[in-house]
XYZ file of C-alpha atoms in Angstrom:
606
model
C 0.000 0.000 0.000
C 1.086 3.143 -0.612
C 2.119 5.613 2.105
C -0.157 8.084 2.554
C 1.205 11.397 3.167
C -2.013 13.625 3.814
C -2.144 11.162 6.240
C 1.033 11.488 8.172
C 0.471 15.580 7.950
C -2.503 15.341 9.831
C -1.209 13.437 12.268
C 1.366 15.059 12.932
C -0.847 18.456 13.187
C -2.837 17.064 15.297
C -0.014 16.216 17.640
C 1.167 19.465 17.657
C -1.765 20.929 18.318
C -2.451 18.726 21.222
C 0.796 19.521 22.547
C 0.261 22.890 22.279
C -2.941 22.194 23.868
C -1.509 20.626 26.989
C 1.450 23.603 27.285
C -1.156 26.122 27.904
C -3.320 23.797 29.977
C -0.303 23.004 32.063
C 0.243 26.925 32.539
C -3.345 28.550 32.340
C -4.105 25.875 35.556
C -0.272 26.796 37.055
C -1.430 30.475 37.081
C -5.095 29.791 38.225
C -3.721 27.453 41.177
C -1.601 30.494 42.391
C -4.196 32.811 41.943
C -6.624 30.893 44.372
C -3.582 29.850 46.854
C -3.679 33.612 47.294
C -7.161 34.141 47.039
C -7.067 31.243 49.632
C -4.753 32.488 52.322
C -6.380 36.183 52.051
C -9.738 34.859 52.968
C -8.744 32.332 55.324
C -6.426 35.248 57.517
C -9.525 37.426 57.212
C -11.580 35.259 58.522
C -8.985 34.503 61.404
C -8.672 38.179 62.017
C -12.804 38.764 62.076
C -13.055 36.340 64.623
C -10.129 37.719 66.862
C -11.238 41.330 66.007
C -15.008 39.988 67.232
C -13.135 37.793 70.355
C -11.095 40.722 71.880
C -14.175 43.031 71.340
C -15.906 41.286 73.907
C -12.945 40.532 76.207
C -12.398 44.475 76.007
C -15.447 45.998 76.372
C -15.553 43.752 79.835
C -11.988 44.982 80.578
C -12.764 48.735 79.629
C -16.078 48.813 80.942
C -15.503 48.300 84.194
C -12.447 50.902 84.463
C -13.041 52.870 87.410
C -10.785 55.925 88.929
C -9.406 55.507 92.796
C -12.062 57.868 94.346
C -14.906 55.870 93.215
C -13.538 52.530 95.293
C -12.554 54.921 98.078
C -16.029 56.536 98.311
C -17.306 52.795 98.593
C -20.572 53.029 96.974
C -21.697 50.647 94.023
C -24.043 52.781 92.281
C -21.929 53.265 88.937
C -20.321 50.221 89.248
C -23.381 48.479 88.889
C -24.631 51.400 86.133
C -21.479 49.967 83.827
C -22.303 46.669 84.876
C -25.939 46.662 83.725
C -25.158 48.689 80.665
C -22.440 46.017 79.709
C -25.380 43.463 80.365
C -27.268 45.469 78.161
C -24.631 45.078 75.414
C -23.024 41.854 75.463
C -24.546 38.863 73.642
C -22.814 36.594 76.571
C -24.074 38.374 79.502
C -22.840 34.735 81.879
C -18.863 35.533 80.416
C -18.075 37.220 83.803
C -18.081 34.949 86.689
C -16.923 37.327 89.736
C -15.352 40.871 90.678
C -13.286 41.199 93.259
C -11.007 44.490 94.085
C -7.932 44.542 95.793
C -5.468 47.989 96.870
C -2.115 47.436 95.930
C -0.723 49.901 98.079
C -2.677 48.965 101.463
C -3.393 45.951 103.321
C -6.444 46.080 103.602
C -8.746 43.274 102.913
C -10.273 42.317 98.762
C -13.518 43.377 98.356
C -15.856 40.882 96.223
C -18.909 41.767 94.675
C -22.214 40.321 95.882
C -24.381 39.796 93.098
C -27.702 38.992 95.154
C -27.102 42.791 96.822
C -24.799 44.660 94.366
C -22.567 45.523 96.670
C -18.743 44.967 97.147
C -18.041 43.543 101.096
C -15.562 42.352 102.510
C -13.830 39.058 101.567
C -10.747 36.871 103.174
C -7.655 36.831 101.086
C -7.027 32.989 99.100
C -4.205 32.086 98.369
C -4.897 32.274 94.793
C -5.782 36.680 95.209
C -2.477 36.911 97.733
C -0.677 35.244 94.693
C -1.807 37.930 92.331
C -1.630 41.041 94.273
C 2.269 39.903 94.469
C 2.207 39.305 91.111
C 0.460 42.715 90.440
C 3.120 44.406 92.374
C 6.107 43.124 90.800
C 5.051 44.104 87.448
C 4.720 47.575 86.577
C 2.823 47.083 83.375
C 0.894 44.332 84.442
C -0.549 42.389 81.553
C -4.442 42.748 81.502
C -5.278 39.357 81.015
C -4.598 36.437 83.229
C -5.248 32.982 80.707
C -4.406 30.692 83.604
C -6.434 31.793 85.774
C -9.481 32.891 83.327
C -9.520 36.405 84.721
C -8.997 40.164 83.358
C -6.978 42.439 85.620
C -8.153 46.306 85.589
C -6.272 48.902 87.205
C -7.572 51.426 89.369
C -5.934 54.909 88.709
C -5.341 57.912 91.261
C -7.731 60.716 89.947
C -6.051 63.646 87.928
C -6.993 65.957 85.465
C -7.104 65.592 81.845
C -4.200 65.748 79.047
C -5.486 68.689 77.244
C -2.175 69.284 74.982
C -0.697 67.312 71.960
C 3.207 66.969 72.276
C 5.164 67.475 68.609
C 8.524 66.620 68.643
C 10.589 69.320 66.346
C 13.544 68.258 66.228
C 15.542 65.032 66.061
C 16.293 64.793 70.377
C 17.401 61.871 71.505
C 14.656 61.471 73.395
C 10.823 61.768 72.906
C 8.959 63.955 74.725
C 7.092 62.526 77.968
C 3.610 62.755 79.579
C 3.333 60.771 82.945
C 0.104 58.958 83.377
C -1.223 58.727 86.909
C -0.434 56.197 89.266
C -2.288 52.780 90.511
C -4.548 52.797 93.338
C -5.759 49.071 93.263
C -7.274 46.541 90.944
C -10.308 44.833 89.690
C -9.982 41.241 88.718
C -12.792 39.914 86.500
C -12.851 36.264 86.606
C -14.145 35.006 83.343
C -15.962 31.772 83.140
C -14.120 29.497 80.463
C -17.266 27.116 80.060
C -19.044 30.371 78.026
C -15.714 31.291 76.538
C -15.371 27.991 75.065
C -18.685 26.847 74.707
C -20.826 29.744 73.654
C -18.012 32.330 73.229
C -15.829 30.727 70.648
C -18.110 27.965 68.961
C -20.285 31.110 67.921
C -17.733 32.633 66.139
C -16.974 29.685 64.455
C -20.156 28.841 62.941
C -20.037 32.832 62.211
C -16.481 32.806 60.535
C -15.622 29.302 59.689
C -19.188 28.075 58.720
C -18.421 25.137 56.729
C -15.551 22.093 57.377
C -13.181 23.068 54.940
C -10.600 24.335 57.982
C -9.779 22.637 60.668
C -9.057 25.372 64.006
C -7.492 24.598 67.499
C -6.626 27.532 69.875
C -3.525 27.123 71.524
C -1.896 28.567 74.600
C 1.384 30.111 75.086
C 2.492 26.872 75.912
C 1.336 25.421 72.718
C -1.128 23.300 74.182
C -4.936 22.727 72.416
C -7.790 24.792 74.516
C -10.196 24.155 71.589
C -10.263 22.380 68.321
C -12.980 21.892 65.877
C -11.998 18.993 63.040
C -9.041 17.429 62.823
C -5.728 17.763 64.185
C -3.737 20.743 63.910
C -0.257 20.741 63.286
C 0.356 23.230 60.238
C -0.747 26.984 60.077
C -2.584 28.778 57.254
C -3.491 31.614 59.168
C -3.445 32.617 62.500
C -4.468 35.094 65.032
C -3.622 36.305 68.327
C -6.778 36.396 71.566
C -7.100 37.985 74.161
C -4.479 40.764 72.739
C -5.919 44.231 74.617
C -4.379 47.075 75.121
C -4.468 48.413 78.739
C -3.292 51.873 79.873
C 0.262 51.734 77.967
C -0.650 53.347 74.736
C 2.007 54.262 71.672
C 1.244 56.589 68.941
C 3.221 56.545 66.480
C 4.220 55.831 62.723
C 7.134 53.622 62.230
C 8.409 51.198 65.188
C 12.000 52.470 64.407
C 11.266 56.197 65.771
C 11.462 54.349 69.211
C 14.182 55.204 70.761
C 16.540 51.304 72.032
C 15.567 50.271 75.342
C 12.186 51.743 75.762
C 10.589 48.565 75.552
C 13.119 46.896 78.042
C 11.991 50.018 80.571
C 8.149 49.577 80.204
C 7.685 53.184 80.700
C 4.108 53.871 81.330
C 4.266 56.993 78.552
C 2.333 58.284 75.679
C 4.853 59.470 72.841
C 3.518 61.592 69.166
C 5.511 61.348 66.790
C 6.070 64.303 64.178
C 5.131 62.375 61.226
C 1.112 62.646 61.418
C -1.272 61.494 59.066
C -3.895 64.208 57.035
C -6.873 63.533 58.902
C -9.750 65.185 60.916
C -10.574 63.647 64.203
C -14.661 63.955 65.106
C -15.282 65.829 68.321
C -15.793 63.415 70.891
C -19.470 63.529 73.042
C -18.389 62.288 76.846
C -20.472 61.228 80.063
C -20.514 64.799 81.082
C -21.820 66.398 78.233
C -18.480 68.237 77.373
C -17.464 67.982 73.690
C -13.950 67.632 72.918
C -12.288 70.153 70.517
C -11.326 68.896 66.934
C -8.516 68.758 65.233
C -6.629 67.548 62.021
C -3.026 66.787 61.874
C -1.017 66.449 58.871
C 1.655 63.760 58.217
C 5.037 63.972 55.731
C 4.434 61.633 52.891
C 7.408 59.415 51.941
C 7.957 57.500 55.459
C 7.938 54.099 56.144
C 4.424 52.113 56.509
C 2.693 52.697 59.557
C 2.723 49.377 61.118
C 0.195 49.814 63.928
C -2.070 52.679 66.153
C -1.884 51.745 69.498
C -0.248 49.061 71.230
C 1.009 47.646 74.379
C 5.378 48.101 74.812
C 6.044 44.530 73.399
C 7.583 42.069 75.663
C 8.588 39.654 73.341
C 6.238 36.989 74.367
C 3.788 35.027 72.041
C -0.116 36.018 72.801
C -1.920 34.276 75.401
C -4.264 32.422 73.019
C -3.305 32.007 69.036
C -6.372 30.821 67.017
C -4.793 28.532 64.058
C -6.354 27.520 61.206
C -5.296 24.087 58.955
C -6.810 23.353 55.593
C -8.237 19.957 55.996
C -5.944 18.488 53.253
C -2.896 19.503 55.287
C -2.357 22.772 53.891
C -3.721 25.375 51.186
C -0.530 24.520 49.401
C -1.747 20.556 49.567
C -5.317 21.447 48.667
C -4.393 24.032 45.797
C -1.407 21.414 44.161
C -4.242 18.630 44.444
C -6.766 20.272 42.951
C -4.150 21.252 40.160
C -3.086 17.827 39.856
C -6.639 16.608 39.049
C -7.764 19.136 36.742
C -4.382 18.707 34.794
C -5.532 14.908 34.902
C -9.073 15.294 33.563
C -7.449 17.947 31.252
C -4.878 15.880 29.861
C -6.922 12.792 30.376
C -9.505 14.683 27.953
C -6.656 15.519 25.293
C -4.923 11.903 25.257
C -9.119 10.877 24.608
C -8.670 13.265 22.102
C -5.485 11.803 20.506
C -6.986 8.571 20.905
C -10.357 9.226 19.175
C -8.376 10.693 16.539
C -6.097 7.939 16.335
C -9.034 5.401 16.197
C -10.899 7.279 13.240
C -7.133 7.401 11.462
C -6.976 4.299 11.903
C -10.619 3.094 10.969
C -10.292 4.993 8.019
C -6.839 3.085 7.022
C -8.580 -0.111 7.621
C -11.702 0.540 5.722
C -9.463 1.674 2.697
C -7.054 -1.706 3.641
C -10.350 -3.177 3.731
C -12.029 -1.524 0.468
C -9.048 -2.386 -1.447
C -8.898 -6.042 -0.425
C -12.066 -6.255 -1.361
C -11.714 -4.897 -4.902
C -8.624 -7.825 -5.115
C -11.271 -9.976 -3.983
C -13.685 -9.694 -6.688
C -10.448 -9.586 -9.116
C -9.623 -12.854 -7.585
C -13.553 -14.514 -7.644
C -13.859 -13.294 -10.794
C -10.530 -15.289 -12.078
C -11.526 -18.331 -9.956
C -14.701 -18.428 -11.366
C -13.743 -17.982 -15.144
C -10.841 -20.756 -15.225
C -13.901 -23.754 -14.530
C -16.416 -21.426 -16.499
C -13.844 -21.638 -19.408
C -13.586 -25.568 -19.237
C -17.250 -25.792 -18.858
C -17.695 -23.774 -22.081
C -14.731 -25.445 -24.397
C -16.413 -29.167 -22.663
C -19.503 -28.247 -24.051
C -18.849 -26.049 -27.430
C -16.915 -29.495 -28.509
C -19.810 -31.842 -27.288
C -22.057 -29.617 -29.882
C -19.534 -29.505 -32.415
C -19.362 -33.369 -32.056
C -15.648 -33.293 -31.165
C -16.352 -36.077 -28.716
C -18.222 -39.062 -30.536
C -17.398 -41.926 -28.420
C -19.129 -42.888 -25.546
C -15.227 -43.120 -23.877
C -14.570 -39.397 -24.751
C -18.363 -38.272 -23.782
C -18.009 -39.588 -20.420
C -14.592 -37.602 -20.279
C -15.929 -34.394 -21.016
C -18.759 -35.154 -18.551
C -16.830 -35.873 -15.757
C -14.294 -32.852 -16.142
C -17.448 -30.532 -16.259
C -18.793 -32.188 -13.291
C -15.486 -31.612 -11.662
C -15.544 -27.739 -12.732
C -18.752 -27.144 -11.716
C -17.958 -28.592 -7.697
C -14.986 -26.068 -7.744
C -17.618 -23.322 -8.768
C -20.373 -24.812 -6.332
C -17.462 -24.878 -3.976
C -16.590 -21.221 -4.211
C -20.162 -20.016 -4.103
C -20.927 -21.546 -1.078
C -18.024 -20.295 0.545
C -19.223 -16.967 -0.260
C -22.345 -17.541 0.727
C -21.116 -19.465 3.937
C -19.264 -15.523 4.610
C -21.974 -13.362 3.257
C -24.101 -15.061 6.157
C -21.664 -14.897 9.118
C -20.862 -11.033 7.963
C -24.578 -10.222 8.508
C -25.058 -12.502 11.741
C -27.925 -14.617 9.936
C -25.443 -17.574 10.040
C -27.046 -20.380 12.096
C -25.595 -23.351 14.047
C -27.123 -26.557 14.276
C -25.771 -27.879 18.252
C -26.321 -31.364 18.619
C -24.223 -34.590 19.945
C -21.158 -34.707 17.543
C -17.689 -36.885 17.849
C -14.716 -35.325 17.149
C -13.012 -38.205 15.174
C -15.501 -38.751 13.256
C -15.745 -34.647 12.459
C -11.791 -35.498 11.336
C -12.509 -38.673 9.244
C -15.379 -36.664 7.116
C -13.115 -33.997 7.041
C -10.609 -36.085 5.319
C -13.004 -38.315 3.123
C -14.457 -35.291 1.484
C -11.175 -34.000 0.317
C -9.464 -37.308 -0.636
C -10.139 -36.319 -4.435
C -8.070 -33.602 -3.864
C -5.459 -35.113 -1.959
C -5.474 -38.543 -4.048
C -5.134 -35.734 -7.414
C -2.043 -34.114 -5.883
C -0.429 -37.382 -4.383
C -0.559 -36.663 -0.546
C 0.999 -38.787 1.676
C -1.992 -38.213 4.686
C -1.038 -39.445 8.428
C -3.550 -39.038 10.990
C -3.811 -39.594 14.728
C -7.239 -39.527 15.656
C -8.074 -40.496 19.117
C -11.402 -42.368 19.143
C -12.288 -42.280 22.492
C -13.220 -38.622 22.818
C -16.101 -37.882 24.678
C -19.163 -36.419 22.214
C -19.499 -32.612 22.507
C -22.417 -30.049 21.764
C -21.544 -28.647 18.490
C -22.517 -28.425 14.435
C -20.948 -31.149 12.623
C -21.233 -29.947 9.108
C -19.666 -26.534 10.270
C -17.069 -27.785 12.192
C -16.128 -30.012 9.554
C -16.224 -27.314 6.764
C -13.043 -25.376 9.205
C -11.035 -29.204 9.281
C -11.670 -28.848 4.990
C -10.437 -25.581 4.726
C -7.602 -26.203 6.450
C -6.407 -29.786 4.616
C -7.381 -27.748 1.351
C -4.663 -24.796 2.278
C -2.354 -27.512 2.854
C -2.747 -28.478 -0.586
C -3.174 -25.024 -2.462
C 0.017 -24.156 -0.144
C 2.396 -27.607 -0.194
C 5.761 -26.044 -2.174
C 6.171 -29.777 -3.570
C 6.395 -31.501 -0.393
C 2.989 -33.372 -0.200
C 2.660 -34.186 3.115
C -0.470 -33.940 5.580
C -0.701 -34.974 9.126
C -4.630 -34.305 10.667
C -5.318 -35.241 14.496
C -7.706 -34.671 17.341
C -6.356 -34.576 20.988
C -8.270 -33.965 24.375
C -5.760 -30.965 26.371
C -6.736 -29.898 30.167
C -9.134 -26.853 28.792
C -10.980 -28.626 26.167
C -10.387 -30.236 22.651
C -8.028 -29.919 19.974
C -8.418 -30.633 15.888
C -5.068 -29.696 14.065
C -3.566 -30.009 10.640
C -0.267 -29.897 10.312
C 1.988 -29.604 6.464
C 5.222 -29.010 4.966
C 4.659 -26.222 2.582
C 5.253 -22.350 2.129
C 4.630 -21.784 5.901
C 3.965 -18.152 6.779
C 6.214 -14.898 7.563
C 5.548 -13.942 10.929
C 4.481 -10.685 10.073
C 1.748 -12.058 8.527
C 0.328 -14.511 10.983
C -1.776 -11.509 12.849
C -3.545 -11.007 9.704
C -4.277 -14.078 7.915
C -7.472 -14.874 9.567
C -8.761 -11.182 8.134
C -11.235 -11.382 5.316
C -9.844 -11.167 1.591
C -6.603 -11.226 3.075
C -3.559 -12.600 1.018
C -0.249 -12.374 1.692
C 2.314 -10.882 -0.550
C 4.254 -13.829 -1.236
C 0.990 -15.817 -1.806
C -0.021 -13.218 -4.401
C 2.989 -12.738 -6.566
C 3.305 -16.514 -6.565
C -0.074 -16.435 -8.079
C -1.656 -19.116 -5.969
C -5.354 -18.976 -6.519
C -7.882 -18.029 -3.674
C -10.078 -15.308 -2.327
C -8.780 -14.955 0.923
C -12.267 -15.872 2.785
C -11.062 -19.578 3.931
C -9.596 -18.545 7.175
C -11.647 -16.008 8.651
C -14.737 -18.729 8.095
C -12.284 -21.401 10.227
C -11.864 -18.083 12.691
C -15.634 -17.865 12.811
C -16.482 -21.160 13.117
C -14.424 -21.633 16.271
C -15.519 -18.777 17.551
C -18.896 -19.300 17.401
C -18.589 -22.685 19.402
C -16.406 -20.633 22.435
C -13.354 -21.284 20.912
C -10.447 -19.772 18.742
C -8.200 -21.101 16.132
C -4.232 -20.739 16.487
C -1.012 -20.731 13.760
C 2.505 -22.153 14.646
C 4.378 -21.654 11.129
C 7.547 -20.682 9.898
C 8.306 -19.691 6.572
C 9.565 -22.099 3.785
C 8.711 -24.922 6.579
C 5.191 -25.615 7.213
C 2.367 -24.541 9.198
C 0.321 -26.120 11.887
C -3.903 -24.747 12.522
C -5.089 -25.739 15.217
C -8.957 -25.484 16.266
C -9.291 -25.361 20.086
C -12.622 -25.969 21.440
C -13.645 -25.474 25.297
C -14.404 -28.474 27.399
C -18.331 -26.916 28.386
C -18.852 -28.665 25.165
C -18.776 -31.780 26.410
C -21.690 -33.562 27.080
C -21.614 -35.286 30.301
């Protein structure tokens, strides 16, 4: 056949194309992958933030509520303690969160002072171990932190009463040191024991059905010590994002622009001070309404562009420590990094797995349109072929007869001679047409089998009876070994022994001169065997895989011009097929060839 090279082109277009195809793929899904990792994290640390921002709201407005000034605890009355403690009733969606007050002097020793809830009023309480431990803790620390995790409690400090900063401090020029406002000093403090059963159970699970609504994070809330005081999912053991609790900011206060305009060792002093820096931002602060009805004055401030970032308003003088509770949250696949490379990995396996479809759809009609033109042409050699077949006998029959009429043949002798070598051409034509029939009916599935009790051997010995005239013609020397004790099987005799015919007549059309034919019937451990076995041509190996095809004829088979059509095998193919079975070659070329029909053992009747 010849090569065809609009063929080739397209396939090797359509190679490049789906190359091409899987290049971009492989980038477009690189790009989109890092897109949503970012998209990811950003929404993920959002959502961490929201819920911290929403947890330290309500931890502060208990801690700043409840900020009162030395005179009130002096003067002893409850009246606006219990006015901020109703309005932050009022306010709060957890109004259980605080558990107890009680207030302690730090400069005294006079006895705590613990709030009675069934008379509002603060009386007189015995000092636990657990308060003497943190009124010494309170006085060793000058900036004491506001919120005690261990013990569940926020720590307020009571201030001496003094009048109001009414001045903003600018800096002018580059001192070596910042200018200073003194706050007030401590008169006592306030410990508001929190109850941890709301934090945890009411507290923090609402914010997670708020923030982290569905499961595709896992959370856990560690400690400073890094140990799990909540977890919803699985384990934790990576970070996505992350947030600090309980971070407030008590009465230590910096204002300021960039963390480098602090002068070194500030924060190792813990100096209670407020510092302004001279780089301030353009922007007009609201007057303020306060509790007395006074209005604060307005102003706006103006900061140098061109400095570094802000990087935060107000803070507490860092200590270095980590926050008392970090919320962390885990992508349930590990990581976003895990989730966002496995989703890329199957997408770019659908997507390829949708292009290599695509090759191989394109492949299969490349190659069903090869085969249908291998398959076109070899039937066009076909009817060539029939068409010779049939005119060699039709020839014979027509000189036989044209010299009958002419009265060529007038003795009985010489009749009889013409008569039998037209009988003989006309079996070779009946022959042939029943073999295309025979294919014509298994090609359209109309072909019917006639199952019924058969014996091998005696499928064989037919087999070998039948084609004895051709055999006897071309001198065969025939050996058999047939073994008659086979056990009957379910099968169609005639058709069965039609495939053992076709095969001893190959032998002959194929025998090279060496007339020998060996036919035999075995029993193996799957089933049954019926082979024939010659001498002749034998077969290239490159053409074993295709001689059971219809029409097909080898090469060597053609230019030797060896007559046929090509339909013998693929009706012995059939055959054994349509009993459960298949039909195997062993040849080699210029030796001989071996067929062997293999039939399954259900056949058997027991």
């Amino acid at each position: 056949m010849k090569r065809s090279w609009p063929t080739l082109i397209s396939l090797l277009l359509l190679g490049s194309a789906l190359v091409l195809l899987g290049a971009l793929q492989y980038r477009w899904q690189s790009q989109i992958s890092e897109n949503e990792r970012t998209k990811m994290e950003k929404r993920v640390q959002d959502a961490a933030e929201r819920f911290a921002e929403d947890f330290n709201r309500e931890i502060q407005a208990a801690y700043v509520n409840f900020q009162l000034d030395a005179d009130t605890w002096r003067s002893g009355s409850s009246v606006q303690f219990n006015e901020r403690y109703d309005y932050w009733r009022g306010r709060t969606g957890y109004p259980e969160l605080i558990k107890d007050f009680v207030f302690f002097e730090t400069g005294s020793d006079a006895l705590p002072m613990k709030f009675d809830r069934s008379t509002r009023e603060f009386k007189t309480a015995e000092w636990t171990p657990d308060l003497r431990e943190l009124k010494q803790q309170s006085l060793k620390e000058k900036n004491r932190k506001a919120v005690d995790t261990s013990r569940f409690l926020l720590l307020v400090p009571a201030h001496e009463s003094t009048r109001n900063i009414e001045r903003i401090v600018v800096r002018s020029s580059q001192a070596t040191e910042p200018p200073v406002i003194n706050l007030p000093g401590r008169f006592g403090y306030l410990a508001v024991f929190l109850d941890e059963n709301v934090i945890k159970d009411e507290l923090v699970r609402t914010l997670v059905q708020k923030h982290f609504p569905d499961d595709e994070f896992d959370l856990a809330i560690f400690d400073r010590e890094g140990n799990s005081v909540f977890s919803k999912g699985g384990p934790v053991s990576g970070k996505d994002a992350s947030a600090p609790l309980f971070d407030l900011s008590t009465d230590s206060f910096i204002f300021f622009s960039n963390r480098d305009a602090l002068p070194a060792g500030v924060a190792q002093r813990q100096r209670s001070d407020v510092i302004v820096n001279q780089r301030i931002e353009t922007q007009t602060f609201s007057s303020l309404q306060t509790n007395s009805n006074s209005t604060s004055g307005m102003v706006t401030v103006e900061m140098k562009r061109g400095g570094q970032p802000r990087s935060q308003i107000f803070s507490t003088l860092a200590d270095g420590q980590p926050a008392s509770w970090t919320l962390t949250a885990q992508h349930r696949d590990g990581s976003i990094d895990a989730f966002v490379t496995n989703v890329k990995i199957r997408n770019l396996g659908i997507g390829f797995g949708i292009l290599t479809l695509m090759a191989l759809a394109a492949g299969a009609i490349i190659y069903s349109a090869q085969r249908s033109k291998a398959y076109a042409q070899r039937q066009v050699d076909f009817v060539s072929s029939v068409s010779h077949e049939f005119r060699t006998p039709l020839a014979v029959i027509y000189s036989a007869g044209e010299n009958l009429v002419d009265g060529v043949a007038s003795d009985r002798e010489q009749v009889a001679r013409y008569g039998e070598l037209i009988k003989g051409e006309g079996k070779k034509l009946t022959s042939m047409v029943e073999q295309i029939l025979e294919f014509a009916g298994a090609q359209s599935g109309r072909k019917k089998y006639n199952f019924a009790e058969t014996d091998l051997a005696t499928v064989a010995q037919k087999a070998i009876r039948e084609s004895m005239p051709q055999l006897e013609e071309n001198a065969f020397k025939i050996e058999t070994d047939i073994d008659p004790d086979l056990p009957p099987v379910s099968a169609d005799a005639d058709a069965l022994t039609g495939a053992v015919q076709n095969l001893i007549q190959n032998s002959i059309k194929y025998s090279n001169g060496t007339r020998w034919l060996r036919v035999s019937t075995s029993r193996t451990s799957g089933g049954f065997e019926i082979a024939v076995e010659d001498k002749g041509i034998g077969i290239a190996q490159g053409d074993q895989r295709m001689i059971f095809e219809p029409f097909y004829r080898s090469k060597e088979v053609v230019d030797a011009q060896i007559h046929g059509n090509g339909l013998g095998l693929s009706l012995v193919k059939e055959i054994a097929e349509a009993h459960g079975g298949t039909v195997r070659v062993a040849s080699e070329a210029g030796k001989g060839s071996r067929f062997t029909i293999e039939l399954p053992g259900s056949l058997q009747i027991a």
